[in-house]
mmCIF file of C-alpha atoms in Angstrom:
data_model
loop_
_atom_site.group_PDB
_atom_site.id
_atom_site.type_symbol
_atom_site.label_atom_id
_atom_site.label_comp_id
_atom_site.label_asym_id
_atom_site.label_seq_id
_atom_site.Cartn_x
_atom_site.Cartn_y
_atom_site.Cartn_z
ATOM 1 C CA UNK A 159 -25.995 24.958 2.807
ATOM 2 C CA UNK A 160 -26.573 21.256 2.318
ATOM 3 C CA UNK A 161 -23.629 20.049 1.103
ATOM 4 C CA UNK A 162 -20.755 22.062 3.344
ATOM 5 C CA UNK A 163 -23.214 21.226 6.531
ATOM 6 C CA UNK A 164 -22.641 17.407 5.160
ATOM 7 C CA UNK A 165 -18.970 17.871 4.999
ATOM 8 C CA UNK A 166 -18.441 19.870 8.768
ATOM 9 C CA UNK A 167 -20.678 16.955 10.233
ATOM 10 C CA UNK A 168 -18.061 14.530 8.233
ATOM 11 C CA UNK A 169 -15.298 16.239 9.976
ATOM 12 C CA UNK A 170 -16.685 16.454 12.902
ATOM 13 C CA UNK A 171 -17.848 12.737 13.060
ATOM 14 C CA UNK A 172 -14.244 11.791 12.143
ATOM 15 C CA UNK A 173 -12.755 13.672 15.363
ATOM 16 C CA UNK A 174 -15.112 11.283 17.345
ATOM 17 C CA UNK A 175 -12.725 8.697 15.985
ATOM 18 C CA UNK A 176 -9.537 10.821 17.009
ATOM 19 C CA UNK A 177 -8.896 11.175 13.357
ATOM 20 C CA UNK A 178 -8.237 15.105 12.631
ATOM 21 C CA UNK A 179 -9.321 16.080 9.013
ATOM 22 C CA UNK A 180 -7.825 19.171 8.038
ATOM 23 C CA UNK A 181 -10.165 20.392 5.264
ATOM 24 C CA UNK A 182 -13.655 18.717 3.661
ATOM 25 C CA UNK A 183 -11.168 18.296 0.277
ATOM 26 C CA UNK A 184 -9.056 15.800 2.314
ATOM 27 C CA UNK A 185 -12.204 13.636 3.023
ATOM 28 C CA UNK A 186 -13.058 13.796 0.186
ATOM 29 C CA UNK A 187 -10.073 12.849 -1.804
ATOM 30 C CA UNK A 188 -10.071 9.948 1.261
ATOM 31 C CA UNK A 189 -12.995 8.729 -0.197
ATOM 32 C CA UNK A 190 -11.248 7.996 -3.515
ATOM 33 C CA UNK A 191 -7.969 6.985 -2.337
ATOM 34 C CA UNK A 192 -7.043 3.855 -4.170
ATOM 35 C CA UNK A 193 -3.352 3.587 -3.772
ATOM 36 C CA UNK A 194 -1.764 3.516 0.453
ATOM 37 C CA UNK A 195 1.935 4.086 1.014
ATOM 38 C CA UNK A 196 2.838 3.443 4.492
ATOM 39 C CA UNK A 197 6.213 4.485 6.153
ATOM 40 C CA UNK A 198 7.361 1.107 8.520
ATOM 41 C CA UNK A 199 8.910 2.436 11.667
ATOM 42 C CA UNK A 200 6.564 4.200 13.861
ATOM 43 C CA UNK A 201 3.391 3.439 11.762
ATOM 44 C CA UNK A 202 3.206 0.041 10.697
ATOM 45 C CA UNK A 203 5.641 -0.781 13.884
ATOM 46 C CA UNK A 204 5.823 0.587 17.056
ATOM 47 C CA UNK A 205 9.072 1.914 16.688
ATOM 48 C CA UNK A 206 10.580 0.414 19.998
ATOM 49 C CA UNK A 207 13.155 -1.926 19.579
ATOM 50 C CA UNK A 208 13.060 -5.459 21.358
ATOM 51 C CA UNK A 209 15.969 -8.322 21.585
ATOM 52 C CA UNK A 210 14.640 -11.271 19.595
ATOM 53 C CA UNK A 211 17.593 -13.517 19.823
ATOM 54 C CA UNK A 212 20.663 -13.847 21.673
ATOM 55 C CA UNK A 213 23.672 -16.020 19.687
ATOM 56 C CA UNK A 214 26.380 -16.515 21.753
ATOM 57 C CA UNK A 215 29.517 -18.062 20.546
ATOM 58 C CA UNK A 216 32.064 -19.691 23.418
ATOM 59 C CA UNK A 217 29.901 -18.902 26.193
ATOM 60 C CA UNK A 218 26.073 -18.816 27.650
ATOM 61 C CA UNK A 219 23.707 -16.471 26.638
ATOM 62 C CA UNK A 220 23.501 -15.046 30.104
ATOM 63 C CA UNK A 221 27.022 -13.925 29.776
ATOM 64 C CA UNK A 222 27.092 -12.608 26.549
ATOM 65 C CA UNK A 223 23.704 -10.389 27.331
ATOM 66 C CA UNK A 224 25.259 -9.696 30.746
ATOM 67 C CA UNK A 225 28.452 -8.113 28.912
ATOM 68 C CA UNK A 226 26.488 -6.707 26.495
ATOM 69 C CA UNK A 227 23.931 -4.536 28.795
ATOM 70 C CA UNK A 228 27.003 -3.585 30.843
ATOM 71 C CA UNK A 229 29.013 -2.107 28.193
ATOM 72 C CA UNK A 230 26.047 -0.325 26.394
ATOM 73 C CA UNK A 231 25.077 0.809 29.747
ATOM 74 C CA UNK A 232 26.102 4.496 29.575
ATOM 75 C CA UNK A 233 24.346 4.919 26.084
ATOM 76 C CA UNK A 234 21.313 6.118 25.387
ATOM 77 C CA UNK A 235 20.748 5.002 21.827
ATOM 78 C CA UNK A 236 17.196 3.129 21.621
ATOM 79 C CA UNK A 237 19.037 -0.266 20.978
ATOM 80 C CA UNK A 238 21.044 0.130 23.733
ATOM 81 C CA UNK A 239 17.680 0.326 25.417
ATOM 82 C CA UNK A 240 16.410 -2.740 24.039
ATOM 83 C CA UNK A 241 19.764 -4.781 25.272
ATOM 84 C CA UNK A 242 19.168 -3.060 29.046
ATOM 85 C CA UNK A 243 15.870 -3.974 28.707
ATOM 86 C CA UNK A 244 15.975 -7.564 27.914
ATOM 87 C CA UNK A 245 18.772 -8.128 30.608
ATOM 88 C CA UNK A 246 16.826 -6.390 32.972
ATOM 89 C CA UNK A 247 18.941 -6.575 36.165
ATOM 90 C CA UNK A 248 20.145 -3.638 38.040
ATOM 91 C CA UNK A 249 24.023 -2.618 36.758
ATOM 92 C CA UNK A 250 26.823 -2.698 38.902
ATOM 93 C CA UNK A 251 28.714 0.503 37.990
ATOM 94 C CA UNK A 252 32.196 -0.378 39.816
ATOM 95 C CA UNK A 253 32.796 -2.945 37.095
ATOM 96 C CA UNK A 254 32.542 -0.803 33.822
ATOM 97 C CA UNK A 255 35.361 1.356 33.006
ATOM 98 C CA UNK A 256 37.065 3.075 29.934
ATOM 99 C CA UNK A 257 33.638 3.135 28.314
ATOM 100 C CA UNK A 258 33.754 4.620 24.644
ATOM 101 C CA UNK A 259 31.072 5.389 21.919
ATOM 102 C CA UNK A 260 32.392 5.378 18.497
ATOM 103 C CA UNK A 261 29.526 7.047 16.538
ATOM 104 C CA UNK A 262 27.759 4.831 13.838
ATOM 105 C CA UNK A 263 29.837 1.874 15.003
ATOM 106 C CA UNK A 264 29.165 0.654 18.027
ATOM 107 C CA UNK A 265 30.633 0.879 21.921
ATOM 108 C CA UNK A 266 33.583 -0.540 24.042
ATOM 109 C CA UNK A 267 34.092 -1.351 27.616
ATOM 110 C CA UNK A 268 36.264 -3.510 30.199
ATOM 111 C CA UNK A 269 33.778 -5.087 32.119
ATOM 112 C CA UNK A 270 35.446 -7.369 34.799
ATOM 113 C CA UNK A 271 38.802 -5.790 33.164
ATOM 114 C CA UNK A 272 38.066 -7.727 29.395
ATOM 115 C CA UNK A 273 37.510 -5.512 26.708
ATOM 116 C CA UNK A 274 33.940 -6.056 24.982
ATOM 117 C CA UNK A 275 33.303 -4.210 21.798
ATOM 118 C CA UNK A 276 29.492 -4.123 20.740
ATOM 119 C CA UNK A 277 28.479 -2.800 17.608
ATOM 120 C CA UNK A 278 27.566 -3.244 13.443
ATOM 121 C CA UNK A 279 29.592 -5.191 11.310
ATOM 122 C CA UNK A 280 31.825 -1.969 10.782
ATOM 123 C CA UNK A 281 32.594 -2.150 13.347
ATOM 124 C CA UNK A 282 34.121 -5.790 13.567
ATOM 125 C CA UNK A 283 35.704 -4.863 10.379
ATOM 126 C CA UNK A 284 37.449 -1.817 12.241
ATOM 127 C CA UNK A 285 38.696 -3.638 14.467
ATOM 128 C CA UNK A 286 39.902 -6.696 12.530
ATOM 129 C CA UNK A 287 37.599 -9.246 14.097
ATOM 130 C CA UNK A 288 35.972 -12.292 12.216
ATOM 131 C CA UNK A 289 32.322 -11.815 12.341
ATOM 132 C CA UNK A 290 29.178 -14.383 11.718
ATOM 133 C CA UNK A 291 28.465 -12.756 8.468
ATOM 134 C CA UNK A 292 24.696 -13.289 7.358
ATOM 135 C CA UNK A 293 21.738 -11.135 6.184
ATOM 136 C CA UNK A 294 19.403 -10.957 9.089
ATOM 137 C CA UNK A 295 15.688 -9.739 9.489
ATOM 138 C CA UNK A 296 16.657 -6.662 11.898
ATOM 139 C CA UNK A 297 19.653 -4.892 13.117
ATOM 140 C CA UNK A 298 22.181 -6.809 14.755
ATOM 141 C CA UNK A 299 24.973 -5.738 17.418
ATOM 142 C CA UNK A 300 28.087 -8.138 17.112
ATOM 143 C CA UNK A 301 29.831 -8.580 20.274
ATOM 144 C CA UNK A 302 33.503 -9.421 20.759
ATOM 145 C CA UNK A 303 35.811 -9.814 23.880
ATOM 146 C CA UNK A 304 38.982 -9.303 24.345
ATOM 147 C CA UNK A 305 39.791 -9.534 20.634
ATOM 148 C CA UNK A 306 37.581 -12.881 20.194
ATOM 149 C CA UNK A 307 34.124 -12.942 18.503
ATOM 150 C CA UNK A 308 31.684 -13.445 21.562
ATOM 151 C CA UNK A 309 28.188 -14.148 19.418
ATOM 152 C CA UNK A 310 25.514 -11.583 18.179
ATOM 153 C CA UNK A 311 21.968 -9.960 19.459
ATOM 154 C CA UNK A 312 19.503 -9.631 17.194
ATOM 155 C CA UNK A 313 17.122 -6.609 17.807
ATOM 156 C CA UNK A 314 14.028 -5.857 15.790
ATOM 157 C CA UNK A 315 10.841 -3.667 15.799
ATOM 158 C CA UNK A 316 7.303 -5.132 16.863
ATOM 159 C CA UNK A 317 4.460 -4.779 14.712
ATOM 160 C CA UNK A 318 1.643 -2.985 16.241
ATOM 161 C CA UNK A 319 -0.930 -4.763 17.341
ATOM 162 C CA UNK A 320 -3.431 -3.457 14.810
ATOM 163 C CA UNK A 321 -1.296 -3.192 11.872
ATOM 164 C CA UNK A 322 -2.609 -6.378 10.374
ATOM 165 C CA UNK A 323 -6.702 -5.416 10.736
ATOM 166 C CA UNK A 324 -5.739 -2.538 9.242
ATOM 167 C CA UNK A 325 -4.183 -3.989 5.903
ATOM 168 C CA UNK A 326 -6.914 -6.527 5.817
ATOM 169 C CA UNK A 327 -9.548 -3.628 6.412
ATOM 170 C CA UNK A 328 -8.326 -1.354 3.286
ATOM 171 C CA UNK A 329 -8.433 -4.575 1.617
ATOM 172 C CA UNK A 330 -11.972 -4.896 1.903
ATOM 173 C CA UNK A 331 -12.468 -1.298 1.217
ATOM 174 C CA UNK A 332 -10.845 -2.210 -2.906
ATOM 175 C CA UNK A 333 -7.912 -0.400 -2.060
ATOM 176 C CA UNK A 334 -5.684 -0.840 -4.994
ATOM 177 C CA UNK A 335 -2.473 -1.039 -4.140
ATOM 178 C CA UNK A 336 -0.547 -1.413 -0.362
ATOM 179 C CA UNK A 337 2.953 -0.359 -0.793
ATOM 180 C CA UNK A 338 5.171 0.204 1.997
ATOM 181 C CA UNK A 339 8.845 2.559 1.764
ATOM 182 C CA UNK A 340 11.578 2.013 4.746
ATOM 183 C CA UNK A 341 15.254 3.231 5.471
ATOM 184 C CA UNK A 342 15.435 -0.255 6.853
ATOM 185 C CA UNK A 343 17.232 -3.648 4.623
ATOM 186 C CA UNK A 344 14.946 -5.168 2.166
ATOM 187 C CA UNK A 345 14.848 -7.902 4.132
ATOM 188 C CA UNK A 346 13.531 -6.296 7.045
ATOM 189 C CA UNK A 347 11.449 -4.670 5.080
ATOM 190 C CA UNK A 348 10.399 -7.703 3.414
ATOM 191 C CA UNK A 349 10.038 -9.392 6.716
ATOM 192 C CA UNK A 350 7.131 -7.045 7.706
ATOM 193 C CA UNK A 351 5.355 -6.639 4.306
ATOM 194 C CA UNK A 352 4.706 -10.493 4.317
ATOM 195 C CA UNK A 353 3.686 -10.714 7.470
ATOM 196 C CA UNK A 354 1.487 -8.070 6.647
ATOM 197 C CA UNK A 355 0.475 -9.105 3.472
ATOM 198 C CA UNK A 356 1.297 -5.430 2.131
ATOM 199 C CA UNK A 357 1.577 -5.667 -2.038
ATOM 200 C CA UNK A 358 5.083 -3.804 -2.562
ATOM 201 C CA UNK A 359 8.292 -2.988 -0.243
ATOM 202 C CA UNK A 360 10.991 -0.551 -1.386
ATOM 203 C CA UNK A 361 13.846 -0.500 1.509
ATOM 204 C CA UNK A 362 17.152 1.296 2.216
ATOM 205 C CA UNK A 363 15.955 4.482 1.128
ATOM 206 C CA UNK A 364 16.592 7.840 2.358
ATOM 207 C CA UNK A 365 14.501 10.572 3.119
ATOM 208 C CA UNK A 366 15.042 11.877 -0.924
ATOM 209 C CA UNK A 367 14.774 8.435 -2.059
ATOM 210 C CA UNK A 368 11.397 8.316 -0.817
ATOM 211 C CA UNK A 369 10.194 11.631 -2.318
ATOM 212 C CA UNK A 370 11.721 9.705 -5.852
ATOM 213 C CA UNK A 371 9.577 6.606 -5.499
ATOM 214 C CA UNK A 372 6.662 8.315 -4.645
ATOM 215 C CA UNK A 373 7.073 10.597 -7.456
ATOM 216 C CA UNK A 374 6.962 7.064 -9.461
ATOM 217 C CA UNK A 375 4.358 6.001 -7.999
ATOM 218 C CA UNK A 376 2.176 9.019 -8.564
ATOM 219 C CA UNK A 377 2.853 8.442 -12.097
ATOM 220 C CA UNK A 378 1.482 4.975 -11.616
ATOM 221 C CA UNK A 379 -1.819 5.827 -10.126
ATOM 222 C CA UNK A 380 -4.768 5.511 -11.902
ATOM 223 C CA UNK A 381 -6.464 8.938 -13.688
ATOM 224 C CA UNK A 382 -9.029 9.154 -10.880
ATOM 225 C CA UNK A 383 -7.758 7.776 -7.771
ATOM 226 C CA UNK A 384 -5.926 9.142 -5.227
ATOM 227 C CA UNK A 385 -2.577 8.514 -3.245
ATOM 228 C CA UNK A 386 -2.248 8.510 0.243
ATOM 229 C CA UNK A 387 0.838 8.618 2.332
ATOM 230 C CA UNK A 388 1.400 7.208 6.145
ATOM 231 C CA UNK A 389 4.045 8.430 8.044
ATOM 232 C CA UNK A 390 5.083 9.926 11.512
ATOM 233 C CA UNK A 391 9.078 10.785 11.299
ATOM 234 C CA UNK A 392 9.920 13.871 10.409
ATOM 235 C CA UNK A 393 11.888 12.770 7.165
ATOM 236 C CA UNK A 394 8.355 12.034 6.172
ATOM 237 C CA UNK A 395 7.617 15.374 6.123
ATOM 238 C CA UNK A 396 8.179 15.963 2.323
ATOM 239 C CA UNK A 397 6.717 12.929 1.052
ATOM 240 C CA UNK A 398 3.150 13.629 3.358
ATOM 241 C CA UNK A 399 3.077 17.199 1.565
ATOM 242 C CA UNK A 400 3.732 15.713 -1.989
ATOM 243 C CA UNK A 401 1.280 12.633 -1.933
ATOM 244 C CA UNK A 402 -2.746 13.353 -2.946
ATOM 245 C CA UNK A 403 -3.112 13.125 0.744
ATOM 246 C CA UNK A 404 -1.151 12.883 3.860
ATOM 247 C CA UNK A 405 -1.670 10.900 6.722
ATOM 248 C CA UNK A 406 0.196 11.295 10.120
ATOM 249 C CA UNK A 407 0.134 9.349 13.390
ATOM 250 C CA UNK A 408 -0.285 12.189 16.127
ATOM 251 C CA UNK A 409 0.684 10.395 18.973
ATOM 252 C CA UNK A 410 3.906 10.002 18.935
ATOM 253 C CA UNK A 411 4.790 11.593 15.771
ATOM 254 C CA UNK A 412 7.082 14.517 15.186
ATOM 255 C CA UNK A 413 5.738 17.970 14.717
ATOM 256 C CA UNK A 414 6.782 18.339 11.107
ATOM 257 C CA UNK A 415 4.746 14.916 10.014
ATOM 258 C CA UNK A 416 1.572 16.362 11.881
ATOM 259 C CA UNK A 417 2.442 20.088 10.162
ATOM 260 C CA UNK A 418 2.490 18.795 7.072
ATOM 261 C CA UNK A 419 0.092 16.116 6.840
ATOM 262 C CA UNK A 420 -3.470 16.520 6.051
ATOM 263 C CA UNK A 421 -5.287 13.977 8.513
ATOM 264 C CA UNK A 422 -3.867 13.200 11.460
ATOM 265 C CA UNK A 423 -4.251 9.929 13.694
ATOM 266 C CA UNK A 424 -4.084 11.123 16.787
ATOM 267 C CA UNK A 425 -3.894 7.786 18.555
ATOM 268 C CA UNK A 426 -1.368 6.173 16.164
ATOM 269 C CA UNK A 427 -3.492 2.999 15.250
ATOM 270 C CA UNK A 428 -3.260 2.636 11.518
ATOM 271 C CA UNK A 429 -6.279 0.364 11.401
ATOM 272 C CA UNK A 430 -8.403 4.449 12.325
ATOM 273 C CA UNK A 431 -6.888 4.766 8.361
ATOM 274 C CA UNK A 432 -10.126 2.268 7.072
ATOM 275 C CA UNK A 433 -12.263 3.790 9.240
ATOM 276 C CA UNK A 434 -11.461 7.198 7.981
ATOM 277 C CA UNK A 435 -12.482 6.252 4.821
ATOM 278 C CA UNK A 436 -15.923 4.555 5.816
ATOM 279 C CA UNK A 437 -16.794 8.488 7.163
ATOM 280 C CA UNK A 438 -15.235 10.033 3.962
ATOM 281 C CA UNK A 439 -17.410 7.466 1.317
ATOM 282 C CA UNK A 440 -20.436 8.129 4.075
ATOM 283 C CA UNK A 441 -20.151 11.753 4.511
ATOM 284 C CA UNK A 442 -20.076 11.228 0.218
ATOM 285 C CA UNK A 443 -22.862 9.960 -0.522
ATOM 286 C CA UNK A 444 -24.802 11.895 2.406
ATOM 287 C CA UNK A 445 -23.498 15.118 0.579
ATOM 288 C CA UNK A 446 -24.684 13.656 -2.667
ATOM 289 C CA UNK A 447 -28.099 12.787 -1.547
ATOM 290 C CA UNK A 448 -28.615 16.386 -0.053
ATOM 291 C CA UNK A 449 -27.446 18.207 -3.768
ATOM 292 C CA UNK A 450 -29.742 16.388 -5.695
ATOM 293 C CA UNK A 451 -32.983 15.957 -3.345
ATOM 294 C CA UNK A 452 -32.541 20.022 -2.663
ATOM 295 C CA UNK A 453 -31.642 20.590 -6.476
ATOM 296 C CA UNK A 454 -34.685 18.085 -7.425
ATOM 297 C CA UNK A 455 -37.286 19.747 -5.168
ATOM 298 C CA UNK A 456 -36.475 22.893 -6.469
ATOM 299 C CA UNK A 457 -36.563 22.120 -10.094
ATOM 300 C CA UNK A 458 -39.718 20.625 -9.198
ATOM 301 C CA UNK A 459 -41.658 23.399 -7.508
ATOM 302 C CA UNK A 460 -40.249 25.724 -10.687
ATOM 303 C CA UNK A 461 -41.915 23.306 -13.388
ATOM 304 C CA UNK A 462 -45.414 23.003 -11.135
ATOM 305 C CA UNK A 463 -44.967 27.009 -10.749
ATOM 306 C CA UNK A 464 -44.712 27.823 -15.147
ATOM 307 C CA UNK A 465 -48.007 25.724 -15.228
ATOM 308 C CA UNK A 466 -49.377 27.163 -12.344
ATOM 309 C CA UNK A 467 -49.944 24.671 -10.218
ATOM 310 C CA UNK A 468 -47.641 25.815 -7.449
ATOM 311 C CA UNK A 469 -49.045 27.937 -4.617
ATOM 312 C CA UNK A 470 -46.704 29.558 -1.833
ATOM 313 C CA UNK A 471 -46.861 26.792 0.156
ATOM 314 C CA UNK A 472 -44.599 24.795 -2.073
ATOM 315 C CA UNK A 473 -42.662 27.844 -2.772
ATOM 316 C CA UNK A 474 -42.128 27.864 1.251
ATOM 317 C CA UNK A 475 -40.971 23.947 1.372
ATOM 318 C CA UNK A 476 -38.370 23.869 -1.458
ATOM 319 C CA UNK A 477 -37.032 27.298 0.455
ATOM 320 C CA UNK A 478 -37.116 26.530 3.939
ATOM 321 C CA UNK A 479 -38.236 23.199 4.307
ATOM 322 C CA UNK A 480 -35.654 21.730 2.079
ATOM 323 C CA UNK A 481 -33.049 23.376 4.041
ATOM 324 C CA UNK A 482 -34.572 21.764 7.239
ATOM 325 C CA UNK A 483 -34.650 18.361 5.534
ATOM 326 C CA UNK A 484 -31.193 18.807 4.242
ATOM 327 C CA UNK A 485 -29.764 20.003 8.012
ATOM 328 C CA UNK A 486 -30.945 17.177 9.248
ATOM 329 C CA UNK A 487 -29.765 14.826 6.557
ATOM 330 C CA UNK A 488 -26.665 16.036 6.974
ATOM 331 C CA UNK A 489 -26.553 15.445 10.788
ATOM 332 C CA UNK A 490 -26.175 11.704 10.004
ATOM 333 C CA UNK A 491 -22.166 12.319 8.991
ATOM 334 C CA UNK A 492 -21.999 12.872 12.588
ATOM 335 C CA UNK A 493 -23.172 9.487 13.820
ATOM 336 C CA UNK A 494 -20.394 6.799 13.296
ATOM 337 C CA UNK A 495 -20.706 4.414 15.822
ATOM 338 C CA UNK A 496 -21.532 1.829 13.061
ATOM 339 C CA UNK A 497 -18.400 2.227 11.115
#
């Protein structure tokens, strides 16, 4: 009785946090996690894209936003978003016409009757036009018009707010090894991990490619540790059912993450990922304490009992009253408002 009561009030105490434990084996294993692999988009970040720099080239940065927001006006791609969203102006329809999406390229427009093309570098390379070439920390939409490189927009994710207390907080809790895996550029991916202070980035990698690296770095682990896997996407799904254990932000993340992940975050703050494993060491040792006091006791009252010394009295406490003792131990998983 002891040591499942320990584990329920573990569980329980944990949904106090809005952190969903699936089983009292995924604590557990929580509790010796030594190695963190986090997904970036979504987890780490916020996953909503914001302009961080406008570069115009032959005109004012106005203009070349203006232009921009106009012709991406009638898409509803998330960066197009983020470029609405930074102009922030209301759109005069009458002047965009012949608007075109090209998929995984980009858009064009006449807007004032001049042609503005807004997309990747393939794009500019479709359509024979000399971009600024350089390798830059986010994802960049090149703008020309008519025929003429206009300048750039840089877009890029936002950390969330409590990414960084939470890499600093498994940190103090001897996690091993911080290791982050992204679709994004190294560099982008590199951006974040210093900022972060994470201890390994592996970018540009699909969905299979991050089944393969975790797969390595399984391999890596150490013989009694255990690997733990943050993600919310649902091409995270595989790799949150093949790590030790799987950990999904709820909030906002798809259904297959939170189907196939074994704790779930339901308010998507990463730093709840510490915290869960305060309540999984607690709920631990609380566990712990009950098997050997109600084991001890009992071993006890047997010895006293071969020599005679035991009456029923003490046959009654290591029954019943050990069981109280025990219940009421194990109430303390459920109190973790000091955590």
């Amino acid at each position: 009785v002891s040591i499942p009561l320990s584990f329920f009030g573990g569980i329980g105490g944990a949904s106090r946090k809005g952190i969903l434990v699936k089983g009292s084996n995924y604590l557990e294993a929580l509790a010796k996690a030594d190695t963190f692999v986090f997904d970036k988009t979504g987890t780490l970040t916020k996953g909503v894209f914001k302009v961080q720099k406008v570069q115009p080239q032959g005109m004012s940065e106005e203009e070349l936003l203006e232009l921009t927001a106009y012709a991406e006006n009638y898409s509803n791609h998330p960066i197009s978003h983020s470029i609405k969203n930074a102009y922030n102006k209301e759109i005069d329809h009458q002047r965009v016409s012949q608007v075109q999406e090209i998929p995984g390229h980009g858009v064009s427009a006449f807007v004032d009757g001049r042609e503005v093309l807004a997309g990747n570098f393939r794009f500019m390379e479709k359509m024979n036009i000399s971009y600024h070439k350089e390798d830059f920390p986010g994802t960049v939409v090149h703008v020309a018009v008519n025929g003429q490189y206009a300048g750039y927009i840089l877009i890029a994710d936002e950390i969330k707010d409590d990414a960084q207390l939470a890499v600093s907080e498994l940190k103090k809790a001897n996690i091993r090894e911080l290791v982050m895996l992204t679709g994004d550029t190294q560099l982008v991916g590199e951006k974040v991990s210093s900022e972060l202070g994470l201890d390994k980035v592996y970018g540009e990698l699909l969905p299979g490619d991050k089944v393969a690296k975790l797969e390595e770095l399984l391999a890596g682990k150490s013989s009694h540790g255990k690997l733990a896997y943050v993600g919310d996407g649902i091409n995270d799904a595989p790799v949150l059912a093949r790590a030790d254990i799987g950990i999904a932000m709820g909030g906002l993340g798809s259904d297959a993450a939170i189907e196939a992940a074994d704790i779930v975050i339901m308010d998507d703050e990463p730093s709840k990922i510490a915290t869960a494993i305060k309540i999984g060491k607690k709920t631990l040792k609380i566990a712990r304490q009950n098997a050997i006091f109600a084991i001890g006791i009992k071993v006890g009252v047997l010895i006293l009992s071969a020599f005679g010394l035991a009456t029923m009295w003490e046959a009654v406490f290591a029954d019943v009253g050990v069981t109280i003792l025990a219940v009421l131990n194990a109430f303390r998983a459920l109190n973790v408002g000091d955590l």
